[in-house]
XYZ file of C-alpha atoms in Angstrom:
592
model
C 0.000 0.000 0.000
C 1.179 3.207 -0.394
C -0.238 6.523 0.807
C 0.664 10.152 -0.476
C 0.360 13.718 -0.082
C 1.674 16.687 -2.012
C 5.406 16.340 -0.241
C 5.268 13.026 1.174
C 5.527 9.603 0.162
C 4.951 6.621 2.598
C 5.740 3.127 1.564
C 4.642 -0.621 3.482
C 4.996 -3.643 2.794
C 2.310 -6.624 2.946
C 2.238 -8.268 6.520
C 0.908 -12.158 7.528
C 0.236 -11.234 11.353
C -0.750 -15.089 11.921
C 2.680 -16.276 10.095
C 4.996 -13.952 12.115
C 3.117 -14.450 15.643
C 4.209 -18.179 14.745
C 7.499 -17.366 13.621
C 8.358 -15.187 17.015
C 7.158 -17.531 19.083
C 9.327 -20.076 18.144
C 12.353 -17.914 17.975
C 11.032 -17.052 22.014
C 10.709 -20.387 22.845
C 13.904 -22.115 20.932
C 16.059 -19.321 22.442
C 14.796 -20.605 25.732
C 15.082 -23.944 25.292
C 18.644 -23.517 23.802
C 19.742 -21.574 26.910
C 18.202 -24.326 29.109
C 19.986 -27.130 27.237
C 23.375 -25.574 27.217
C 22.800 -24.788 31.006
C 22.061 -28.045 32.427
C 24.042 -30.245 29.527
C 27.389 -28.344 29.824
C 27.280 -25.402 32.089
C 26.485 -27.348 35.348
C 28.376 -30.416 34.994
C 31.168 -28.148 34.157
C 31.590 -26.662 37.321
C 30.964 -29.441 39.162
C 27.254 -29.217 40.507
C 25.308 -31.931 38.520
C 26.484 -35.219 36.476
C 26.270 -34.427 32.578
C 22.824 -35.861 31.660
C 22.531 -38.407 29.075
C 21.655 -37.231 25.659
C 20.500 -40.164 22.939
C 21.248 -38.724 19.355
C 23.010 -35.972 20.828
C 24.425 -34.195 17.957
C 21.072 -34.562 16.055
C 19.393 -32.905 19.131
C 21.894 -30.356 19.250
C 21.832 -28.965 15.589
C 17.537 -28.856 16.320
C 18.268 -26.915 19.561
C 20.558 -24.430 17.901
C 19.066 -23.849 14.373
C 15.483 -23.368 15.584
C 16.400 -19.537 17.065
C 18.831 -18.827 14.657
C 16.223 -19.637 11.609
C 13.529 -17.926 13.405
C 15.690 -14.709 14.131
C 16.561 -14.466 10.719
C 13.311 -14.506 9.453
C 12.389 -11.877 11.722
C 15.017 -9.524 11.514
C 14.651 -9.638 7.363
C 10.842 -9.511 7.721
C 11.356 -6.180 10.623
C 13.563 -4.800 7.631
C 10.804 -5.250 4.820
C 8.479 -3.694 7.150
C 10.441 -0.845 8.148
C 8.319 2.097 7.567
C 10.092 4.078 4.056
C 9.168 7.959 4.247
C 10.269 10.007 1.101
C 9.925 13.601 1.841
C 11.050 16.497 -0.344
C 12.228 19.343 1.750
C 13.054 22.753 -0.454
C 16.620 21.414 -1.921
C 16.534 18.217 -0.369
C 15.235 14.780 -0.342
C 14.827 13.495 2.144
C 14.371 9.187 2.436
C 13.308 8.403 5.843
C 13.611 4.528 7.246
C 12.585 4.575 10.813
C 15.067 6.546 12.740
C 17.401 6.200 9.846
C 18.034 9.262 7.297
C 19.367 9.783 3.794
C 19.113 13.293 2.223
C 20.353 13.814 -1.146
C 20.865 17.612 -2.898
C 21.652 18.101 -6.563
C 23.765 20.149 -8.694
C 23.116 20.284 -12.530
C 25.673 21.709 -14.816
C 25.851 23.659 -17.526
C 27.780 25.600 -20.078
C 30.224 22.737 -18.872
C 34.082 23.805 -20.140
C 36.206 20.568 -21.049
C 38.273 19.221 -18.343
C 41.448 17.732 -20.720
C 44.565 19.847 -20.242
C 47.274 19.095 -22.692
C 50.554 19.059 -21.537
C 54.050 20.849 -22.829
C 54.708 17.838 -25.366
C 51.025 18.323 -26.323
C 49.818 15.254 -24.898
C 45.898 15.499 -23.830
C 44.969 14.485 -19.608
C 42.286 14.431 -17.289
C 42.417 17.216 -14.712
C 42.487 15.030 -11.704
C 42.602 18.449 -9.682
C 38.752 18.520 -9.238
C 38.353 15.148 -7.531
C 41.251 15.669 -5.180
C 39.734 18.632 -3.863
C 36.288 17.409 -3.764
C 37.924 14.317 -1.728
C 40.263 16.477 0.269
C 37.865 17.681 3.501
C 35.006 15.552 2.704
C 33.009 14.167 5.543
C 32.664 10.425 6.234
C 29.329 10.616 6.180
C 29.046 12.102 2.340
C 29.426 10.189 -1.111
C 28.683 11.783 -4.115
C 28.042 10.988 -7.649
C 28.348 12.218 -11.112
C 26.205 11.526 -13.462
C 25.680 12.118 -17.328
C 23.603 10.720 -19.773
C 20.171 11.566 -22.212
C 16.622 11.644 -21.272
C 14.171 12.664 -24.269
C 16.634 13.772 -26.272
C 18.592 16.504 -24.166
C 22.165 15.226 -22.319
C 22.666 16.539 -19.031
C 25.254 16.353 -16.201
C 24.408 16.277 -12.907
C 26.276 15.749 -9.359
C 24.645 14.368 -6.221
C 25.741 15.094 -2.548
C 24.423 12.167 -0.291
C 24.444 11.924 3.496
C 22.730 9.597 5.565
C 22.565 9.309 9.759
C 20.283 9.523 12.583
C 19.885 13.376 12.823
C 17.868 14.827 10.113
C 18.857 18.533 11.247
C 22.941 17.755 11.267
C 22.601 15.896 8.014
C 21.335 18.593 6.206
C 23.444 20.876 7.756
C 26.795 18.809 6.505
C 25.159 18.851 2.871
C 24.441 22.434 3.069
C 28.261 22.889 3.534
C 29.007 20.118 1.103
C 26.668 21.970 -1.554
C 28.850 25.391 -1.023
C 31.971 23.604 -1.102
C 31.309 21.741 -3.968
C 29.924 24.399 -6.181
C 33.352 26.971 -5.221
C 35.328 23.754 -6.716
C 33.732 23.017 -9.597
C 33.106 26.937 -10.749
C 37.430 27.114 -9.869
C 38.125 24.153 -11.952
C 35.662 24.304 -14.776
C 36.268 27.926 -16.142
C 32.619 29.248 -16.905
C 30.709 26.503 -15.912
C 27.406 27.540 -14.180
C 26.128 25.545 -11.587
C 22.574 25.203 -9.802
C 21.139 23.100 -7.434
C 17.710 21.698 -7.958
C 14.588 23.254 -6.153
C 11.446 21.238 -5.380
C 9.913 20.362 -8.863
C 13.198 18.821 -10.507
C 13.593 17.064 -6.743
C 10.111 15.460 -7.291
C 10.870 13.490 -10.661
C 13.542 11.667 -8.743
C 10.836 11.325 -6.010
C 8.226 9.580 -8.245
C 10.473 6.631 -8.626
C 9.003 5.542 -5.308
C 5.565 4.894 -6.805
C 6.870 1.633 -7.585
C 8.769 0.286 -4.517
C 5.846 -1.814 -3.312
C 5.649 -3.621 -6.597
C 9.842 -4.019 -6.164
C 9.692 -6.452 -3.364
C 10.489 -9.403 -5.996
C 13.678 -8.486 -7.911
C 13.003 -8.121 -11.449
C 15.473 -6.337 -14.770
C 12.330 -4.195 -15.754
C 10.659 -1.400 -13.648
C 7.434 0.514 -14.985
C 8.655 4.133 -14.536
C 6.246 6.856 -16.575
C 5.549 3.960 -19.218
C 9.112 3.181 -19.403
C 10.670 -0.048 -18.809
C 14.277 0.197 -17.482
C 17.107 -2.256 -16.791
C 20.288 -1.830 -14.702
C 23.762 -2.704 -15.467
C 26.824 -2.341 -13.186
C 30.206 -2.057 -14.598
C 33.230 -3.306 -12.498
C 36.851 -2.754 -12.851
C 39.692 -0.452 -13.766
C 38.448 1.471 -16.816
C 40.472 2.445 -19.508
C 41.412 6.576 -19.149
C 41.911 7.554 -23.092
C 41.466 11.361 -23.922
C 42.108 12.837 -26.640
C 42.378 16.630 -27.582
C 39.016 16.375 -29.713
C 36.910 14.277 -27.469
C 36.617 13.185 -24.067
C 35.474 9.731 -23.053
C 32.143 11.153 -21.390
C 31.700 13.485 -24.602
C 31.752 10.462 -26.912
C 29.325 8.237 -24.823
C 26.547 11.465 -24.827
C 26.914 12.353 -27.987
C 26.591 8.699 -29.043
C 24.001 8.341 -26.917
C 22.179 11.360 -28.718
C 22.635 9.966 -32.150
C 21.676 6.756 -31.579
C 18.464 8.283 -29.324
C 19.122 6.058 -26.675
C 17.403 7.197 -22.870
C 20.505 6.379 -20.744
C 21.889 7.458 -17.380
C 25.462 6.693 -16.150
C 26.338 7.107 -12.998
C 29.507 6.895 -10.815
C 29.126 7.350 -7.196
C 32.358 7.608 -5.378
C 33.392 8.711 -1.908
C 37.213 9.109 0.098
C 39.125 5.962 0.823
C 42.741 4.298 1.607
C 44.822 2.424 -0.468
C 44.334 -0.274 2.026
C 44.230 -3.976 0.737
C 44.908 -2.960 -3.434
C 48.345 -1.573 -2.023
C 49.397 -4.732 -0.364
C 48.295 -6.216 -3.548
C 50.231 -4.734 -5.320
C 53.120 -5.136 -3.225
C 52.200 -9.050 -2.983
C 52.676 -9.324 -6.831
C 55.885 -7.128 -6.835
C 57.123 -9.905 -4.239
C 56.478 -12.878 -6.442
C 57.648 -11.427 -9.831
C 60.969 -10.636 -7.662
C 60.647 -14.022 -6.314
C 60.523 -15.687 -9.963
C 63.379 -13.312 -10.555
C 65.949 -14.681 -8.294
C 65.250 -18.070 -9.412
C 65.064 -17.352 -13.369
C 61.676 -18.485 -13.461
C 60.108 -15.017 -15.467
C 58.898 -14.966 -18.285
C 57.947 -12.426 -20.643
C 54.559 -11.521 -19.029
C 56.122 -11.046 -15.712
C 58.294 -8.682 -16.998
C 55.278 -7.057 -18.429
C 53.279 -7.199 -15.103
C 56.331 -5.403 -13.685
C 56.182 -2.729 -15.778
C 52.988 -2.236 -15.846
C 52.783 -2.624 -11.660
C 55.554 0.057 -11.940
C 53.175 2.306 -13.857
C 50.663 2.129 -11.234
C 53.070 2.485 -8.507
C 54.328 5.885 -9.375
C 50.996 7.292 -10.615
C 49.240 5.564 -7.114
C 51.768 7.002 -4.483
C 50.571 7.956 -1.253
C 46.901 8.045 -0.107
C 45.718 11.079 -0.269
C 44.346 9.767 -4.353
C 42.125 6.937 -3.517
C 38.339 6.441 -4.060
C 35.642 3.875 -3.051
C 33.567 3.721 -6.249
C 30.331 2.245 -7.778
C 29.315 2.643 -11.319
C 26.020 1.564 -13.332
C 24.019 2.562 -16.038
C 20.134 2.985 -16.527
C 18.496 2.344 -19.885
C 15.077 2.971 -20.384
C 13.140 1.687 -23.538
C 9.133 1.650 -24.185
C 8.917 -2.010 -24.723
C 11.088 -5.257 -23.802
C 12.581 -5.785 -27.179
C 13.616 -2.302 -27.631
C 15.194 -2.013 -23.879
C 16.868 -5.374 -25.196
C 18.506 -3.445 -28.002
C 19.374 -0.112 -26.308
C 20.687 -2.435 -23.589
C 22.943 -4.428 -25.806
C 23.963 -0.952 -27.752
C 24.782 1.022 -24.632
C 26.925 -2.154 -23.308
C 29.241 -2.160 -26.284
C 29.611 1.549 -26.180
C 30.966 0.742 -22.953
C 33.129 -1.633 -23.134
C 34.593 0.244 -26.476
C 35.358 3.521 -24.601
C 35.836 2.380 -21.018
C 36.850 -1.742 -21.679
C 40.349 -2.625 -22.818
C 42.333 -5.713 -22.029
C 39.198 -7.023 -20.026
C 39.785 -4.247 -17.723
C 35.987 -3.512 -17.061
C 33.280 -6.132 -16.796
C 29.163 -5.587 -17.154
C 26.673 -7.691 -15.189
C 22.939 -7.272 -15.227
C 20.732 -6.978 -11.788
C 17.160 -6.624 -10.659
C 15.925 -3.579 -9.461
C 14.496 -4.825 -6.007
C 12.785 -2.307 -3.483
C 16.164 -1.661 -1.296
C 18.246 -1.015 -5.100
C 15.172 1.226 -5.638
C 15.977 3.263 -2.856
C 19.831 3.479 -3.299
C 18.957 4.517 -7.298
C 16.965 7.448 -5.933
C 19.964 8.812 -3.582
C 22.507 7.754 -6.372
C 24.480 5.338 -3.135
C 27.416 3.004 -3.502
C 26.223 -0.587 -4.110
C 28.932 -2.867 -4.404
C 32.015 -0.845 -3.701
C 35.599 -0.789 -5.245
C 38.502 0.876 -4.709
C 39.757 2.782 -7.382
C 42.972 5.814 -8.249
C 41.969 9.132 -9.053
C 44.307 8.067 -12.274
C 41.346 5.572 -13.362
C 38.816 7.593 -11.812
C 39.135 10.451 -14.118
C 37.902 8.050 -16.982
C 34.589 8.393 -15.820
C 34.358 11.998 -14.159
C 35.361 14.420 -17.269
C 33.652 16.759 -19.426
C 32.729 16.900 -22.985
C 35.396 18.489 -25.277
C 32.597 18.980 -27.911
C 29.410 21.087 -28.111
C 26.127 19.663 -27.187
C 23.050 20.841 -27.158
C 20.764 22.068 -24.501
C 23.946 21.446 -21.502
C 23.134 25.239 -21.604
C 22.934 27.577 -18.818
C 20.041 29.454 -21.204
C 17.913 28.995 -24.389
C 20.224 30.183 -27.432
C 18.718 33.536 -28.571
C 18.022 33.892 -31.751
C 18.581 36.777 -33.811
C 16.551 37.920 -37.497
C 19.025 37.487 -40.065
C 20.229 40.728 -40.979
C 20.224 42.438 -44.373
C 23.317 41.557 -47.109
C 24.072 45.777 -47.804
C 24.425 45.966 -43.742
C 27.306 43.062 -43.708
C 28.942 42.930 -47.030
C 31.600 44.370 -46.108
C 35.818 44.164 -46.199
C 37.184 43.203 -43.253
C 35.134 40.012 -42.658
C 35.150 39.231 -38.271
C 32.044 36.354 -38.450
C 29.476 34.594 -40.439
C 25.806 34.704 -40.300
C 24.432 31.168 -39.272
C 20.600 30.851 -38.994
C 18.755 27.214 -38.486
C 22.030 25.293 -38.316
C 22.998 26.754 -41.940
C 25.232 29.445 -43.580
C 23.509 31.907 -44.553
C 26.535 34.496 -45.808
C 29.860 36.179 -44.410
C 29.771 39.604 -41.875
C 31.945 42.417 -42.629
C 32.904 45.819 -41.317
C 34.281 49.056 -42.655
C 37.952 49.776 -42.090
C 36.631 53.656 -41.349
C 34.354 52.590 -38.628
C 37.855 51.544 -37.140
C 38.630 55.066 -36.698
C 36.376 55.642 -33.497
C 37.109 53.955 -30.074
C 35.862 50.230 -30.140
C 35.619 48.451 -26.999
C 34.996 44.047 -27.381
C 32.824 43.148 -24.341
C 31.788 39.962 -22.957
C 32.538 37.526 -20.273
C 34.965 34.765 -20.145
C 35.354 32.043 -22.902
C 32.697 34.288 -25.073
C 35.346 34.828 -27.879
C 36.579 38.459 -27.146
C 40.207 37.613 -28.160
C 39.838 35.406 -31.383
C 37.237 38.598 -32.419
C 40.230 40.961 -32.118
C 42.798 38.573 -33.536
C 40.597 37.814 -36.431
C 40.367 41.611 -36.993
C 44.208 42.150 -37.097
C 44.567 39.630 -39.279
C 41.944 40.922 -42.037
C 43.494 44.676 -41.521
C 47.050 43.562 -42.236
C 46.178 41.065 -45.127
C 43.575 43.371 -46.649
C 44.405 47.143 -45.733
C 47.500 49.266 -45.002
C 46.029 50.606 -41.809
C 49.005 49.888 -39.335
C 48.295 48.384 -35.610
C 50.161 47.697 -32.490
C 48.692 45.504 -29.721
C 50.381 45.119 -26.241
C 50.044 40.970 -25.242
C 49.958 41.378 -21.897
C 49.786 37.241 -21.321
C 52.502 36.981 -24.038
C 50.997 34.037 -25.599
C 47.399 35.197 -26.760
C 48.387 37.063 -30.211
C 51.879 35.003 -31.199
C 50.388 33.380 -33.646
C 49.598 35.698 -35.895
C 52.803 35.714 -37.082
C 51.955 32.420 -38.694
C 48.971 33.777 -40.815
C 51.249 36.823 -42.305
C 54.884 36.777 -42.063
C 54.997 41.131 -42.060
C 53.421 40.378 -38.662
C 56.317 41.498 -35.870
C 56.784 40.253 -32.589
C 58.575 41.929 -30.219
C 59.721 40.421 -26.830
C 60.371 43.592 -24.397
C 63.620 42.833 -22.835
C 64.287 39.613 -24.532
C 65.104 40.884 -28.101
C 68.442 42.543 -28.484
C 66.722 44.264 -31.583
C 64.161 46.454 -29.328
C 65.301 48.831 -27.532
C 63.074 51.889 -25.738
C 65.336 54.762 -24.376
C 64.429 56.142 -20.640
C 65.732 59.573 -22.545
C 66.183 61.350 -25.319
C 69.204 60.451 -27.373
C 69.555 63.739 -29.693
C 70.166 66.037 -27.382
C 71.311 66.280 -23.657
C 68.591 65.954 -21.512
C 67.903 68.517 -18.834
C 68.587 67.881 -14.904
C 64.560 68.028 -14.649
C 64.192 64.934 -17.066
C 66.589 62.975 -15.347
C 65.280 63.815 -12.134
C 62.264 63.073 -12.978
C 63.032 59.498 -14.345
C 64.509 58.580 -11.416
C 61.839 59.314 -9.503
C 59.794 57.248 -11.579
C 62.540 54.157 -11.772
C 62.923 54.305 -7.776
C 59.071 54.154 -7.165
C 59.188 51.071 -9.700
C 61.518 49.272 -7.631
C 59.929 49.741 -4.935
C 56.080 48.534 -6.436
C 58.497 45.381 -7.231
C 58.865 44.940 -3.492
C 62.734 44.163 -4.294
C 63.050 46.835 -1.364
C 60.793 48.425 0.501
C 63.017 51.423 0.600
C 66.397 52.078 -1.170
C 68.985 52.902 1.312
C 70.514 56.535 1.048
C 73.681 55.419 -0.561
C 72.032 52.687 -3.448
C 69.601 56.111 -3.850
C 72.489 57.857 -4.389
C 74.409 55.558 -6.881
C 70.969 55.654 -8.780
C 70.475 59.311 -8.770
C 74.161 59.064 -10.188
C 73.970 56.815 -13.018
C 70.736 58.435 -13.905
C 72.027 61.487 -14.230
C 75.186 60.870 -16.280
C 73.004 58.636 -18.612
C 71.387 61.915 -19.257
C 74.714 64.045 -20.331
C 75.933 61.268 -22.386
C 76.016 61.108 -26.184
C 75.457 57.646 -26.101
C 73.477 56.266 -29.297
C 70.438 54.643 -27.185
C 70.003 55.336 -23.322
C 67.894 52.462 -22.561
C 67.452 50.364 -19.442
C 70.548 47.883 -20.694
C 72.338 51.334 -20.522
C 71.695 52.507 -17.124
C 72.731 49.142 -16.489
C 76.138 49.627 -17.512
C 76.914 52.742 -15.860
C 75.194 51.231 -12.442
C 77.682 48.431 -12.503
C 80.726 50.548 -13.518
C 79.523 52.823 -10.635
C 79.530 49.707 -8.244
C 82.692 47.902 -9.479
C 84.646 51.276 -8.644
C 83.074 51.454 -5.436
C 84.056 47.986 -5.056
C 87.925 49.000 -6.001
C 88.328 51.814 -3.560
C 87.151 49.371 -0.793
């Protein structure tokens, strides 16, 4: 039966009052009887106050005596846990799954305009930031797993991550996940450059409540639940995955957008939480020992010495324990009918095992969604835990490299297409695109360059390539000249590979450019000079190389500064102040 209200859900199971009366009685009764028996049979005669009765078929009595409560108090205990009262309550951000005294809350955060997470190194090789899941592991309660999850529902991809804590104290539970939620979303909005993140309110909250409608009809394990017309089946996935990005794709990218095409309704979820290396170190360790073993008596063979290696691999990207995760992972298809779950079942298995698998690294095995997985699918728990390296974790908690639809923080806007006389212009910065097509090029005027332009937008919106693209068209199409100070040093460079009249000049770096502190033509007056060492002293001390020049280095500065500015020398530049403040030293040096 189950009863509801607008925020509640209340779950029991069917109960056989006559059976169960039965049942207790005998566990009363055989508990008694078993005490009695070991009392008077061994107790006693043990310490001396009674003879040991005689016992005929002693051992078969014996096994009676003893199983009878045991049987009977298992029955009970599993039949008090079916008939534990299940509460689902949705409380603003949370929800809340109440089991007697015992609580799980679970909040959400849904992502969007999601960044990639590869980083390619110097030699250009593509890697998972690991960065993210060390400091969402680093500080997290005990109490607290979380989960990401990805996949497609009617169409539209989304990523999602669940907080989950469970205890006795509804209060202090939602108080950790409150400051869970905060820390969490700081994390992800330092790591993921422009991602937006919101938790879910009440209405999104209640679609994950609604898979309690069926609970009481989960009490036999079955592959298909009814959810919304939909049947679904579960898969769990086991193992070290494979971690293979690339600079175009990332492993989560490829199974949503695969997803997408092939308009599969699938969910994948990992659910992880803070461990120790524990027994997979020792492991390891153990199968260092025996290869070393074989070693010494020239028993290896050419997949030892590959086992070494590869145990060598793990060893220096495993080190310490500050990197190690329980973890769960499964995936939820959902098909109208049970040949077509059957296919999108078999199709989102191979997907997979072709990105994750490798080397039978990763295994899949079917289960039954039963009332108690039910419940654990709703708060996105582990189930059967493993322990797994941030390393290998990464292959399942990344971001998509590639565009997808709707994993927006807001409907695209869209704009009328404008006329041809209003674009067709020279200096071509864009392109008009309307339904998904071309429709033609957008230009500007190199006069309308002549007034102040200002590129505004926020970060990751395109501001840079805009003004790079518009460099590029003036020096390839007009004579209009341009400067542009790279402040990062690495945002304009290349440039120079698109026109090769395009100079760059390094500022302290290139013997070739030189800017004079004065001017070279003529002597400069005492009030120049004075007046750029004014400016030079207050720059040294912005530096912080001294928070104050001491009255003889203010001196020798004033000095060199000075003569600089009486010389005829043909550039008086920074490199030659320099000269003249280490001839100035090295005499002061001599006459020491």
């Amino acid at each position: 039966m189950i009863k509801r209200d607008e925020k509640v859900i209340q779950v029991f199971s069917r109960t056989y009052p006559g059976l169960w009366t039965l049942v207790r009685i005998m566990w009363i009764g055989g508990t008694i009887v078993c005490g009695l028996y070991m009392m008077f049979v061994y107790l006693l005669p043990l310490v001396g106050l009674i003879q040991q009765p005689p016992v005929p078929f002693k051992l078969t009595v014996e096994v009676i005596v003893c199983a009878i409560p045991i049987l009977s108090g298992g029955l009970l205990t599993s039949e008090r846990i079916r008939n534990d009262e299940l509460s689902i309550l949705i409380d603003e951000k949370f929800l809340v799954i109440q089991l007697d005294r015992h609580v799980v809350v679970t909040c959400v955060l849904e992502l969007a305009s999601v960044p990639s997470s590869i980083v390619v190194d110097p030699g250009k090789k593509p890697r998972y930031n690991a960065a993210l899941l060390l400091a969402l592991r680093a500080g997290l309660d005990s109490r607290v797993s979380m989960a990401y999850e990805v996949g497609v529902e009617k169409g539209e991809p989304f990523l999602r991550l669940f907080i989950t804590a469970s205890g006795k104290n509804l209060a202090e539970i939602k108080a950790i996940l409150k400051r869970e939620a905060t820390r969490t979303e700081a994390i992800l909005l330092a790591s993921l450059n422009g991602v937006e993140v919101h938790q879910l309110g009440e209405d999104k909250l209640r679609g994950a409540a609604d898979m309690a409608n069926c609970i009481d009809s989960l009490r036999k394990s079955s592959a298909l639940v009814h959810d919304g017309g939909m049947l679904q089946s579960l898969t769990f996935i086991s193992g070290v995955p494979r971690v293979a990005p690339s600079i175009d794709a990332s492993q989560v990218g490829t199974f949503i957008s695969t997803a997408i095409k092939q308009r599969y309704s699938v969910t994948l979820t990992c659910v992880f939480s803070s461990a120790k290396a524990g027994r997979e170190r020792k492991r390891m360790e153990g199968e260092w020992k025996n290869i070393r073993a074989k070693e010494l008596r020239n028993e290896d063979s050419l997949t030892d010495h590959a086992n070494k290696r590869k145990l060598l691999d793990q060893h220096e990207r495993m080190q310490g324990d500050s990197g190690w995760f329980d973890n769960s992972v499964y995936v939820l298809a959902k098909a109208k009918d049970t040949a077509e779950l059957e296919r999108v079942t078999n199709g989102v298995n191979g997907l997979i095992a072709s990105i994750w698998g490798g080397e039978g690294n990763v295994s899949l095995k079917r289960r039954g969604i039963g009332g108690r997985t039910a419940c654990r699918l709703i708060t996105r728990r582990h189930f059967k835990r493993q322990k797994i390296h941030v390393s290998s974790l990464v292959g399942y908690v990344n971001t998509p490299v590639q565009q997808l639809p709707v994993i927006a923080a807001t409907v695209t806007p869209v704009f009328p297409v404008p006329m041809r006389k209003l674009v067709d212009n020279e200096l071509i910065i864009g392109k008009t695109i309307y339904g998904g097509r071309r429709i033609s090029d957008i230009g500007i005027k190199p006069e309308w360059l002549r007034e102040h332009v200002a590129v505004l937008g926020a970060t990751g919106t395109g501001k840079t390539n805009l003004v790079k693209k518009l460099m590029l068209e003036l020096s390839l199409k007009t004579d209009v000249p341009w400067w542009v100070f790279d402040i990062k040093g690495s945002e304009y460079a290349d440039l120079a590979e698109w026109d090769s009249d395009i100079l760059i000049l390094n500022p302290g770096k290139d013997a070739s450019f030189v800017m004079d502190l004065l001017d070279t033509e003529i002597d400069s007056s005492e009030v120049d000079a004075h007046a750029t060492f004014a400016i030079l002293r207050e720059l040294i001390n912005e530096r912080g190389v001294s928070s104050e020049l001491s009255p003889a280095m203010e001196k020798l500065l004033r000095e060199s500064v000075m003569e600089l500015a009486k010389s005829r020398r043909e550039t008086k530049s920074v490199q030659a102040l320099t000269e003249l403040f280490q001839r100035w030293l090295a005499m002061i040096a001599l006459e020491v």
